[in-house]
């Protein structure tokens, strides 16, 4: 049976990077006007005001913050760089606590030429290294598997299976997975891995956008839901049957959409959310 | 122990599409001059002369032809289109026989919005539908898993595991797998799947090129071996330990290299082959 479409925006969140031209204040104001109460906050919109002030703004507006985006990049060629990555991730965790984010999304990193298995080992050690800090702050860490086209330099974790293996090694209730349809829609194991993540209590986040059939750029040509070929309602059905009841987070990087009037674009986002998620 | 580099070009083949500006006659002449005796022939260079004449040219020059490229595209929205695809694949097989190619490489196809599992079912049926014709011609069929970034419209088979499942269903010595490092280098199961393909006698072809870390285009920005991040000697070692002793086929699609003087480019190809494969 097809998954019924969503009938309201109560579980809709938008990533600030989706409306990149806007400041945090603009995002908060216009998302609220549009009836969106979830916002995942990227570090670039926090920087100008600071995390404490950002947290006040978000709380005053009654926004819920699923995630601070993004930490990670643990894999590195030398120990000094790996230690610096741990420090940076501790700062991310502190910021997440200050803005009231439930989790930090981790883009785990990769080093061109380093075997991916070695990079995954470094990533596991890196997450282990900041877990105490995350526990102190009460902030979750969500490993986001990235599409294999980012395996060279952005992420050595390209399927849910590898994210799961890190979770299984670390066995900590604060370590889980962010499922982004853009990265994993093609994976033949996706349905089974989502169900398994549900049983393992590691299904922390669900991100939506679309894969444009003629993708023009590897980084900044994501589609809005409905622009592409991903059957998002089916994947949302899997995620919900696995027990996930958090936000459906809209995360679109698109030069095309960033060039639009962002209010008009937000209208498109809410319509796309109600017709294609 | 690292895999020793190759010391000569005896197992080097080049795909005509690598030197796209050249006709078949030019490819044959200049590859031979360069000491390359293997050539995988794309249909666009056969078309102007016809398969019979192309076969004569290749035999007269003493070239070995691992593959005709490419058949496939079995998945389609309706039965008429699927039947047309079978006809087209039978023509490919006939051409392969005429040019003396050992195999037809199959880019199996995908239909935007069609579930990938359904598309794979259609692909399996499609290959089954032309197997008799392949047997009559004595031509192998090599399923090439394509990178997940081509899952929308080019290939519903994006890992060796799914290619293997088709082989296991069809159980025919003429059906196997073409391993192209560009498409599969990131796959955590690659080493195990290559070993398994060796045991199952389905390791038909090995294609080399490189993944540029900052890939500018999804289709035509492949790197020459050494330009990117793929550890080709390690993968070649796995392939050879699995029993493969065929050609290492250089298949690069690159606007950048197509714009170069192609003789100079062929010199770079042979140097890259001897230093990075």
Coordinates of C-alpha atoms in Angstrom, one line a residue:
Chain A
X1 CA 0.0 0.0 0.0
X2 CA 1.5 3.4 -0.9
X3 CA 2.4 5.6 2.0
X4 CA -0.3 8.4 2.4
X5 CA 1.0 11.9 1.8
X6 CA 1.6 14.2 4.7
X7 CA -1.4 16.5 5.5
X8 CA 0.4 19.3 7.4
X9 CA 3.7 20.8 8.2
X10 CA 3.9 19.7 11.9
X11 CA 6.9 17.5 11.2
X12 CA 8.5 19.7 8.6
X13 CA 11.9 21.1 9.3
X14 CA 14.1 23.1 6.9
X15 CA 17.9 23.3 6.9
X16 CA 19.1 26.9 6.8
X17 CA 21.5 25.9 4.0
X18 CA 18.4 25.3 1.9
X19 CA 17.7 29.0 1.9
X20 CA 21.4 29.9 1.9
X21 CA 21.0 33.6 1.0
X22 CA 19.1 34.2 4.4
X23 CA 20.5 35.0 7.8
X24 CA 19.4 33.0 10.8
X25 CA 16.9 35.8 11.7
X26 CA 15.4 35.8 8.3
X27 CA 15.2 32.0 8.3
X28 CA 13.4 32.0 11.6
X29 CA 10.9 34.7 10.6
X30 CA 10.0 33.4 7.2
X31 CA 9.9 29.7 8.2
X32 CA 7.5 30.6 11.0
X33 CA 5.3 32.7 8.8
X34 CA 5.1 29.7 6.5
X35 CA 4.0 27.4 9.3
X36 CA 7.4 25.6 9.7
X37 CA 8.5 25.1 13.3
X38 CA 11.5 22.9 12.7
X39 CA 14.9 24.3 11.7
X40 CA 18.2 22.6 11.3
X41 CA 20.9 25.1 11.8
X42 CA 24.1 25.3 9.8
X43 CA 27.2 26.8 11.5
X44 CA 27.6 29.6 9.0
X45 CA 24.3 31.2 10.1
X46 CA 25.3 30.9 13.8
X47 CA 28.8 32.4 13.3
X48 CA 27.6 36.1 12.8
X49 CA 25.6 36.1 16.1
X50 CA 27.2 33.5 18.2
X51 CA 25.7 30.2 19.5
X52 CA 24.3 31.7 22.7
X53 CA 22.4 34.5 20.9
X54 CA 21.3 32.0 18.2
X55 CA 19.9 29.8 20.9
X56 CA 17.9 32.7 22.4
X57 CA 16.5 33.6 19.0
X58 CA 15.5 30.1 18.3
X59 CA 13.9 29.6 21.7
X60 CA 12.1 32.9 21.7
X61 CA 10.6 32.0 18.3
X62 CA 9.5 28.6 19.6
X63 CA 11.5 26.7 17.0
X64 CA 12.5 23.1 17.4
X65 CA 16.1 22.4 16.2
X66 CA 16.7 18.8 15.1
X67 CA 20.3 19.3 14.2
X68 CA 23.3 21.4 14.1
X69 CA 25.1 20.9 10.8
X70 CA 27.8 19.8 10.6
X71 CA 30.6 18.1 12.4
X72 CA 32.8 15.3 11.4
X73 CA 35.8 15.2 9.0
X74 CA 37.6 12.9 11.4
X75 CA 39.8 11.2 8.8
X76 CA 43.1 13.0 8.3
X77 CA 46.6 12.2 7.1
X78 CA 48.4 12.9 10.5
X79 CA 47.7 12.9 14.2
X80 CA 47.8 16.6 14.6
X81 CA 45.0 17.1 12.1
X82 CA 43.0 14.3 13.7
X83 CA 43.4 16.0 17.1
X84 CA 42.3 19.3 15.6
X85 CA 39.2 17.6 14.2
X86 CA 38.3 16.3 17.7
X87 CA 38.6 19.9 19.0
X88 CA 36.4 21.2 16.2
X89 CA 33.8 18.5 16.9
X90 CA 33.8 19.4 20.6
X91 CA 33.0 23.0 19.6
X92 CA 30.2 21.7 17.4
X93 CA 28.8 19.8 20.3
X94 CA 29.0 22.9 22.5
X95 CA 27.2 25.0 19.8
X96 CA 24.5 22.3 19.4
X97 CA 23.9 22.4 23.2
X98 CA 23.7 26.2 23.1
X99 CA 21.3 26.4 20.2
X100 CA 19.2 23.5 21.7
X101 CA 19.9 21.1 18.8
X102 CA 19.1 17.4 19.5
X103 CA 22.0 16.2 17.4
X104 CA 25.1 17.1 15.5
X105 CA 25.1 15.7 11.9
X106 CA 28.5 14.2 11.1
X107 CA 29.9 14.2 7.6
X108 CA 32.7 11.9 8.6
X109 CA 35.4 12.8 6.1
X110 CA 37.7 11.0 3.7
X111 CA 41.3 11.6 2.5
X112 CA 42.0 11.2 -1.2
X113 CA 44.2 8.1 -1.6
X114 CA 43.7 6.8 1.9
X115 CA 42.0 3.4 1.8
X116 CA 38.4 3.9 2.8
X117 CA 38.6 1.1 5.4
X118 CA 41.4 2.9 7.1
X119 CA 39.5 6.2 7.0
X120 CA 36.5 4.4 8.6
X121 CA 38.7 3.2 11.4
X122 CA 39.9 6.8 12.0
X123 CA 36.3 7.9 11.9
X124 CA 35.2 5.4 14.5
X125 CA 38.1 6.4 16.8
X126 CA 37.3 10.1 16.2
X127 CA 33.6 9.6 17.3
X128 CA 34.8 7.6 20.3
X129 CA 37.1 10.5 21.1
X130 CA 34.3 13.0 21.4
X131 CA 31.6 10.8 22.9
X132 CA 32.4 11.8 26.5
X133 CA 31.9 15.4 25.4
X134 CA 28.6 14.6 23.7
X135 CA 27.4 12.8 26.8
X136 CA 28.3 15.8 29.0
X137 CA 26.3 18.1 26.6
X138 CA 23.4 15.7 26.1
X139 CA 23.8 16.0 22.3
X140 CA 23.4 13.1 19.9
X141 CA 25.8 12.4 17.0
X142 CA 24.2 11.3 13.7
X143 CA 26.5 9.7 11.1
X144 CA 25.2 10.7 7.7
X145 CA 26.2 8.2 4.9
X146 CA 27.1 10.3 1.9
X147 CA 26.6 9.2 -1.8
X148 CA 29.5 7.2 -3.2
X149 CA 30.3 10.2 -5.5
X150 CA 31.6 11.9 -2.3
X151 CA 33.9 9.0 -1.3
X152 CA 37.1 10.6 -2.5
X153 CA 37.3 13.5 -0.1
X154 CA 34.1 14.0 1.9
X155 CA 32.9 10.7 3.4
X156 CA 34.3 7.2 3.7
X157 CA 30.8 6.1 4.8
X158 CA 28.7 5.7 1.7
X159 CA 26.0 3.2 2.7
X160 CA 23.9 2.7 5.8
X161 CA 25.7 -0.6 6.4
X162 CA 29.0 1.1 7.1
X163 CA 27.3 3.7 9.4
X164 CA 25.7 0.8 11.2
X165 CA 29.0 -0.9 11.8
X166 CA 30.4 2.2 13.5
X167 CA 27.2 2.3 15.7
X168 CA 27.6 -1.4 16.5
X169 CA 31.3 -0.9 17.5
X170 CA 30.6 2.1 19.7
X171 CA 27.3 0.9 21.3
X172 CA 26.3 4.2 22.7
X173 CA 22.7 5.5 22.7
X174 CA 24.0 8.9 21.5
X175 CA 25.5 7.5 18.3
X176 CA 23.1 6.9 15.4
X177 CA 22.4 7.6 11.7
X178 CA 21.0 10.4 9.6
X179 CA 19.3 9.0 6.5
X180 CA 19.3 11.4 3.6
X181 CA 17.4 10.1 0.6
X182 CA 19.8 11.9 -1.8
X183 CA 22.7 9.8 -0.6
X184 CA 21.1 6.4 -0.1
X185 CA 18.0 6.1 -2.4
X186 CA 19.9 3.8 -4.9
X187 CA 21.1 1.3 -2.2
X188 CA 19.6 -2.1 -2.7
X189 CA 19.9 -2.7 1.0
X190 CA 18.2 0.5 2.1
X191 CA 14.9 -1.0 3.3
X192 CA 16.5 -3.7 5.3
X193 CA 19.1 -1.3 6.8
X194 CA 16.4 1.2 7.8
X195 CA 14.4 -1.6 9.5
X196 CA 17.6 -2.7 11.3
X197 CA 18.4 0.8 12.4
X198 CA 14.9 1.0 13.9
X199 CA 15.5 -2.1 15.9
X200 CA 18.9 -0.8 17.0
X201 CA 17.5 2.6 18.0
X202 CA 19.9 4.4 15.7
X203 CA 17.5 6.1 13.3
X204 CA 18.1 9.7 14.4
X205 CA 17.2 11.8 11.3
X206 CA 15.5 11.7 8.0
X207 CA 16.5 14.3 5.3
X208 CA 14.6 14.8 2.1
X209 CA 15.3 16.4 -1.3
X210 CA 15.4 14.8 -4.8
X211 CA 17.9 13.5 -7.3
X212 CA 17.7 15.3 -10.6
X213 CA 17.9 12.9 -13.5
X214 CA 20.3 15.2 -15.3
X215 CA 22.4 16.3 -12.4
X216 CA 24.6 19.2 -13.6
X217 CA 26.9 19.5 -10.6
X218 CA 28.0 17.0 -7.9
X219 CA 27.5 19.5 -5.1
X220 CA 24.9 22.1 -5.8
X221 CA 22.3 20.7 -8.1
X222 CA 20.0 18.8 -5.7
X223 CA 16.3 18.8 -6.7
X224 CA 13.4 19.9 -4.6
X225 CA 11.1 17.0 -3.8
X226 CA 9.3 16.1 -7.0
X227 CA 12.0 17.4 -9.3
X228 CA 13.7 14.1 -9.6
X229 CA 13.4 10.3 -9.5
X230 CA 13.4 9.4 -5.8
X231 CA 10.3 7.7 -4.4
X232 CA 10.4 9.7 -1.1
X233 CA 7.0 8.5 0.3
X234 CA 8.1 4.9 0.0
X235 CA 11.3 5.6 1.9
X236 CA 9.4 7.7 4.5
X237 CA 7.1 4.7 4.9
X238 CA 10.1 2.5 5.7
X239 CA 11.5 5.0 8.1
X240 CA 8.1 5.4 9.9
X241 CA 7.5 1.7 10.1
X242 CA 11.0 1.5 11.7
X243 CA 9.6 3.7 14.5
X244 CA 10.9 7.1 13.4
X245 CA 8.6 10.0 14.4
X246 CA 11.0 12.9 14.2
X247 CA 11.1 15.7 11.6
X248 CA 11.3 15.3 7.9
X249 CA 14.1 17.7 7.2
X250 CA 14.3 19.5 3.9
X251 CA 17.9 19.9 2.9
X252 CA 18.5 21.1 -0.7
X253 CA 21.7 22.6 -2.1
X254 CA 20.9 24.2 -5.4
X255 CA 22.4 27.2 -7.2
X256 CA 19.2 27.3 -9.2
X257 CA 17.0 27.7 -6.2
X258 CA 19.4 30.0 -4.3
X259 CA 19.1 32.4 -7.2
X260 CA 15.3 32.6 -6.8
X261 CA 13.4 34.9 -4.5
X262 CA 13.7 32.9 -1.3
X263 CA 10.1 33.6 -0.1
X264 CA 8.7 32.3 -3.4
X265 CA 11.1 29.4 -3.0
X266 CA 9.9 28.6 0.5
X267 CA 6.3 28.5 -0.9
X268 CA 7.5 25.9 -3.4
X269 CA 9.2 24.0 -0.6
X270 CA 6.0 23.7 1.5
X271 CA 3.9 22.7 -1.6
X272 CA 6.6 20.1 -2.5
X273 CA 6.6 18.8 1.1
X274 CA 2.8 18.2 1.0
X275 CA 2.8 16.6 -2.5
X276 CA 6.0 14.6 -2.8
X277 CA 7.3 13.6 0.7
Chain B
X1 CA 52.6 -6.7 -0.5
X2 CA 51.8 -4.1 -3.1
X3 CA 51.0 -5.3 -6.6
X4 CA 54.0 -4.8 -8.9
X5 CA 53.4 -2.4 -11.7
X6 CA 53.0 -3.7 -15.2
X7 CA 56.2 -3.8 -17.2
X8 CA 54.9 -3.8 -20.8
X9 CA 51.8 -3.1 -22.9
X10 CA 51.0 -6.7 -23.8
X11 CA 47.8 -6.7 -21.8
X12 CA 46.8 -3.1 -22.6
X13 CA 43.7 -2.4 -24.5
X14 CA 42.1 1.0 -25.2
X15 CA 38.5 1.8 -25.8
X16 CA 37.9 3.8 -29.0
X17 CA 35.8 6.2 -27.0
X18 CA 38.9 7.1 -25.0
X19 CA 40.2 8.8 -28.2
X20 CA 36.8 9.9 -29.4
X21 CA 38.0 12.3 -32.1
X22 CA 39.5 9.4 -34.0
X23 CA 37.9 7.1 -36.6
X24 CA 38.4 3.3 -36.3
X25 CA 41.2 3.4 -38.9
X26 CA 43.0 6.1 -36.9
X27 CA 42.6 4.3 -33.6
X28 CA 44.0 1.1 -35.1
X29 CA 47.0 2.8 -36.8
X30 CA 48.0 4.9 -33.8
X31 CA 47.3 2.3 -31.1
X32 CA 49.5 -0.2 -33.1
X33 CA 52.3 2.4 -33.5
X34 CA 52.2 2.9 -29.7
X35 CA 52.5 -0.9 -29.2
X36 CA 48.9 -1.4 -28.1
X37 CA 47.3 -4.5 -29.6
X38 CA 44.0 -4.5 -27.7
X39 CA 41.1 -2.4 -28.7
X40 CA 37.6 -2.3 -27.4
X41 CA 35.3 -1.0 -30.1
X42 CA 32.4 1.4 -29.6
X43 CA 29.5 1.2 -32.0
X44 CA 29.9 4.8 -33.2
X45 CA 33.3 4.0 -34.9
X46 CA 31.9 0.9 -36.5
X47 CA 28.8 2.6 -38.0
X48 CA 30.6 4.6 -40.8
X49 CA 32.3 1.5 -42.2
X50 CA 30.0 -1.3 -41.1
X51 CA 30.8 -4.3 -38.9
X52 CA 32.1 -6.6 -41.7
X53 CA 34.6 -4.1 -42.9
X54 CA 35.5 -3.1 -39.3
X55 CA 36.2 -6.8 -38.6
X56 CA 38.5 -7.0 -41.7
X57 CA 40.4 -3.9 -40.6
X58 CA 40.9 -5.2 -37.1
X59 CA 42.0 -8.7 -38.2
X60 CA 44.3 -7.3 -40.9
X61 CA 45.9 -5.2 -38.2
X62 CA 46.3 -8.1 -35.9
X63 CA 44.3 -6.4 -33.2
X64 CA 42.6 -8.3 -30.3
X65 CA 39.1 -7.0 -29.5
X66 CA 38.0 -7.7 -25.9
X67 CA 34.7 -5.9 -26.3
X68 CA 32.1 -4.3 -28.4
X69 CA 30.6 -1.4 -26.4
X70 CA 27.8 -1.2 -25.7
X71 CA 24.6 -3.1 -25.5
X72 CA 22.0 -3.2 -22.7
X73 CA 19.3 -0.6 -21.8
X74 CA 16.9 -3.5 -21.2
X75 CA 14.6 -1.7 -18.7
X76 CA 11.8 0.2 -20.3
X77 CA 8.4 1.5 -19.4
X78 CA 6.5 -0.7 -21.9
X79 CA 6.7 -4.1 -23.6
X80 CA 7.2 -2.5 -27.1
X81 CA 10.3 -0.7 -25.9
X82 CA 11.6 -3.8 -24.1
X83 CA 11.2 -5.9 -27.3
X84 CA 13.0 -3.2 -29.3
X85 CA 15.8 -3.3 -26.8
X86 CA 16.1 -7.1 -27.4
X87 CA 16.4 -6.5 -31.1
X88 CA 19.0 -3.9 -30.6
X89 CA 21.0 -6.2 -28.4
X90 CA 20.8 -9.0 -31.0
X91 CA 22.3 -6.5 -33.5
X92 CA 25.0 -5.7 -31.0
X93 CA 25.8 -9.4 -30.6
X94 CA 25.9 -9.8 -34.4
X95 CA 28.3 -6.8 -34.7
X96 CA 30.5 -8.2 -31.9
X97 CA 30.7 -11.5 -33.8
X98 CA 31.6 -9.7 -37.1
X99 CA 34.3 -7.5 -35.5
X100 CA 35.7 -10.5 -33.6
X101 CA 34.9 -9.1 -30.1
X102 CA 35.0 -11.6 -27.2
X103 CA 32.0 -9.9 -25.4
X104 CA 29.4 -7.2 -25.5
X105 CA 29.5 -4.9 -22.6
X106 CA 26.1 -4.3 -21.1
X107 CA 25.0 -0.9 -19.6
X108 CA 21.8 -2.4 -18.4
X109 CA 19.6 0.6 -18.2
X110 CA 17.2 2.2 -15.7
X111 CA 14.0 4.2 -16.0
X112 CA 13.6 7.4 -13.9
X113 CA 10.9 6.6 -11.2
X114 CA 10.8 2.8 -11.8
X115 CA 11.9 1.0 -8.7
X116 CA 15.4 -0.3 -9.2
X117 CA 14.4 -3.8 -8.1
X118 CA 11.8 -3.9 -10.9
X119 CA 14.3 -2.6 -13.4
X120 CA 16.7 -5.3 -12.4
X121 CA 14.0 -7.9 -13.0
X122 CA 13.5 -6.5 -16.5
X123 CA 17.2 -6.6 -17.1
X124 CA 17.5 -10.2 -16.0
X125 CA 14.6 -11.1 -18.4
X126 CA 16.2 -9.0 -21.1
X127 CA 19.5 -10.8 -20.9
X128 CA 17.7 -14.1 -20.8
X129 CA 15.9 -13.1 -24.0
X130 CA 19.1 -12.6 -26.0
X131 CA 21.1 -15.4 -24.5
X132 CA 20.2 -17.9 -27.3
X133 CA 21.4 -15.3 -29.8
X134 CA 24.6 -14.8 -27.9
X135 CA 25.2 -18.6 -27.8
X136 CA 24.6 -18.8 -31.5
X137 CA 27.2 -16.1 -32.1
X138 CA 29.7 -17.3 -29.5
X139 CA 29.7 -13.9 -27.9
X140 CA 29.9 -13.3 -24.1
X141 CA 27.7 -10.7 -22.3
X142 CA 29.4 -8.7 -19.6
X143 CA 27.2 -6.8 -17.1
X144 CA 29.0 -3.6 -16.1
X145 CA 27.9 -2.3 -12.7
X146 CA 27.7 1.5 -13.1
X147 CA 28.4 4.1 -10.3
X148 CA 25.3 4.9 -8.2
X149 CA 25.3 8.4 -9.6
X150 CA 24.0 6.7 -12.8
X151 CA 21.1 4.9 -11.1
X152 CA 18.5 7.3 -12.2
X153 CA 18.5 6.6 -15.9
X154 CA 21.5 4.5 -17.0
X155 CA 21.9 1.5 -14.8
X156 CA 19.9 -0.2 -12.1
X157 CA 23.0 -2.3 -11.3
X158 CA 25.3 -0.2 -9.2
X159 CA 27.4 -2.8 -7.3
X160 CA 29.0 -6.1 -8.2
X161 CA 26.6 -7.8 -5.8
X162 CA 23.6 -7.0 -8.0
X163 CA 25.5 -8.1 -11.2
X164 CA 26.4 -11.3 -9.4
X165 CA 22.7 -12.0 -8.6
X166 CA 21.8 -11.7 -12.3
X167 CA 24.6 -14.1 -13.1
X168 CA 23.5 -16.5 -10.4
X169 CA 19.9 -16.5 -11.8
X170 CA 20.9 -17.0 -15.4
X171 CA 23.7 -19.6 -14.7
X172 CA 25.2 -19.4 -18.2
X173 CA 28.9 -19.4 -19.0
X174 CA 28.4 -16.6 -21.4
X175 CA 27.0 -14.2 -18.7
X176 CA 29.5 -12.4 -16.5
X177 CA 30.7 -9.1 -15.2
X178 CA 32.9 -6.2 -16.4
X179 CA 34.6 -4.5 -13.5
X180 CA 35.4 -0.8 -14.1
X181 CA 37.3 0.8 -11.3
X182 CA 35.5 4.1 -11.9
X183 CA 32.2 2.6 -10.9
X184 CA 33.1 0.3 -8.1
X185 CA 36.2 1.6 -6.4
X186 CA 34.3 2.9 -3.4
X187 CA 32.4 -0.3 -2.7
X188 CA 33.3 -1.8 0.7
X189 CA 32.4 -5.3 -0.7
X190 CA 34.6 -5.0 -3.8
X191 CA 37.5 -7.3 -2.8
X192 CA 35.1 -10.0 -1.7
X193 CA 32.9 -9.7 -4.7
X194 CA 35.9 -9.9 -7.1
X195 CA 37.1 -13.0 -5.4
X196 CA 33.6 -14.5 -5.6
X197 CA 33.4 -13.6 -9.3
X198 CA 36.7 -15.4 -9.8
X199 CA 35.3 -18.6 -8.2
X200 CA 32.0 -18.3 -10.2
X201 CA 34.0 -17.7 -13.5
X202 CA 32.2 -14.5 -14.2
X203 CA 35.1 -12.1 -14.2
X204 CA 35.0 -11.1 -17.9
X205 CA 36.7 -7.7 -18.0
X206 CA 38.7 -5.1 -16.2
X207 CA 38.4 -1.4 -17.1
X208 CA 40.7 1.3 -15.8
X209 CA 40.7 5.1 -15.5
X210 CA 40.6 7.3 -12.4
X211 CA 38.2 9.3 -10.2
X212 CA 39.2 13.0 -10.2
X213 CA 38.8 14.3 -6.6
X214 CA 37.0 17.4 -7.9
X215 CA 34.9 15.8 -10.6
X216 CA 33.4 18.6 -12.7
X217 CA 30.9 16.6 -14.7
X218 CA 29.1 13.3 -14.0
X219 CA 29.7 12.0 -17.5
X220 CA 32.8 13.4 -19.2
X221 CA 35.3 14.2 -16.5
X222 CA 37.0 10.9 -15.9
X223 CA 40.7 11.0 -15.0
X224 CA 43.5 9.2 -16.7
X225 CA 45.1 6.6 -14.3
X226 CA 47.1 8.7 -11.8
X227 CA 44.9 11.8 -12.0
X228 CA 42.7 10.7 -9.2
X229 CA 42.3 8.8 -6.0
X230 CA 41.7 5.2 -7.1
X231 CA 44.3 2.6 -6.0
X232 CA 44.3 0.8 -9.3
X233 CA 47.2 -1.6 -8.6
X234 CA 45.5 -2.9 -5.5
X235 CA 42.3 -3.6 -7.4
X236 CA 44.2 -5.1 -10.3
X237 CA 45.9 -7.4 -7.7
X238 CA 42.5 -8.6 -6.5
X239 CA 41.4 -9.2 -10.1
X240 CA 44.5 -11.1 -10.9
X241 CA 44.4 -13.2 -7.8
X242 CA 40.8 -14.1 -8.7
X243 CA 42.2 -15.6 -11.9
X244 CA 41.7 -12.9 -14.4
X245 CA 44.3 -12.8 -17.1
X246 CA 42.6 -10.7 -19.8
X247 CA 43.2 -7.1 -21.0
X248 CA 43.4 -4.1 -18.7
X249 CA 41.1 -1.9 -20.8
X250 CA 41.7 1.9 -20.7
X251 CA 38.3 3.6 -20.8
X252 CA 38.4 7.4 -20.2
X253 CA 35.6 9.8 -21.1
X254 CA 37.1 13.3 -20.8
X255 CA 36.3 16.6 -22.5
X256 CA 39.6 17.8 -21.3
X257 CA 41.6 14.9 -22.9
X258 CA 39.4 14.9 -26.1
X259 CA 40.4 18.5 -26.6
X260 CA 44.1 17.5 -26.6
X261 CA 46.2 16.3 -29.6
X262 CA 45.2 12.7 -29.5
X263 CA 48.7 11.3 -30.4
X264 CA 50.2 13.2 -27.5
X265 CA 47.3 11.9 -25.3
X266 CA 48.0 8.3 -26.3
X267 CA 51.6 8.8 -25.2
X268 CA 50.2 9.9 -21.8
X269 CA 47.9 6.9 -21.7
X270 CA 50.8 4.4 -22.2
X271 CA 52.9 6.2 -19.6
X272 CA 49.9 6.2 -17.1
X273 CA 49.4 2.6 -17.8
X274 CA 52.9 1.7 -16.9
X275 CA 53.1 3.9 -13.8
X276 CA 49.6 3.8 -12.3
X277 CA 47.8 0.5 -13.3

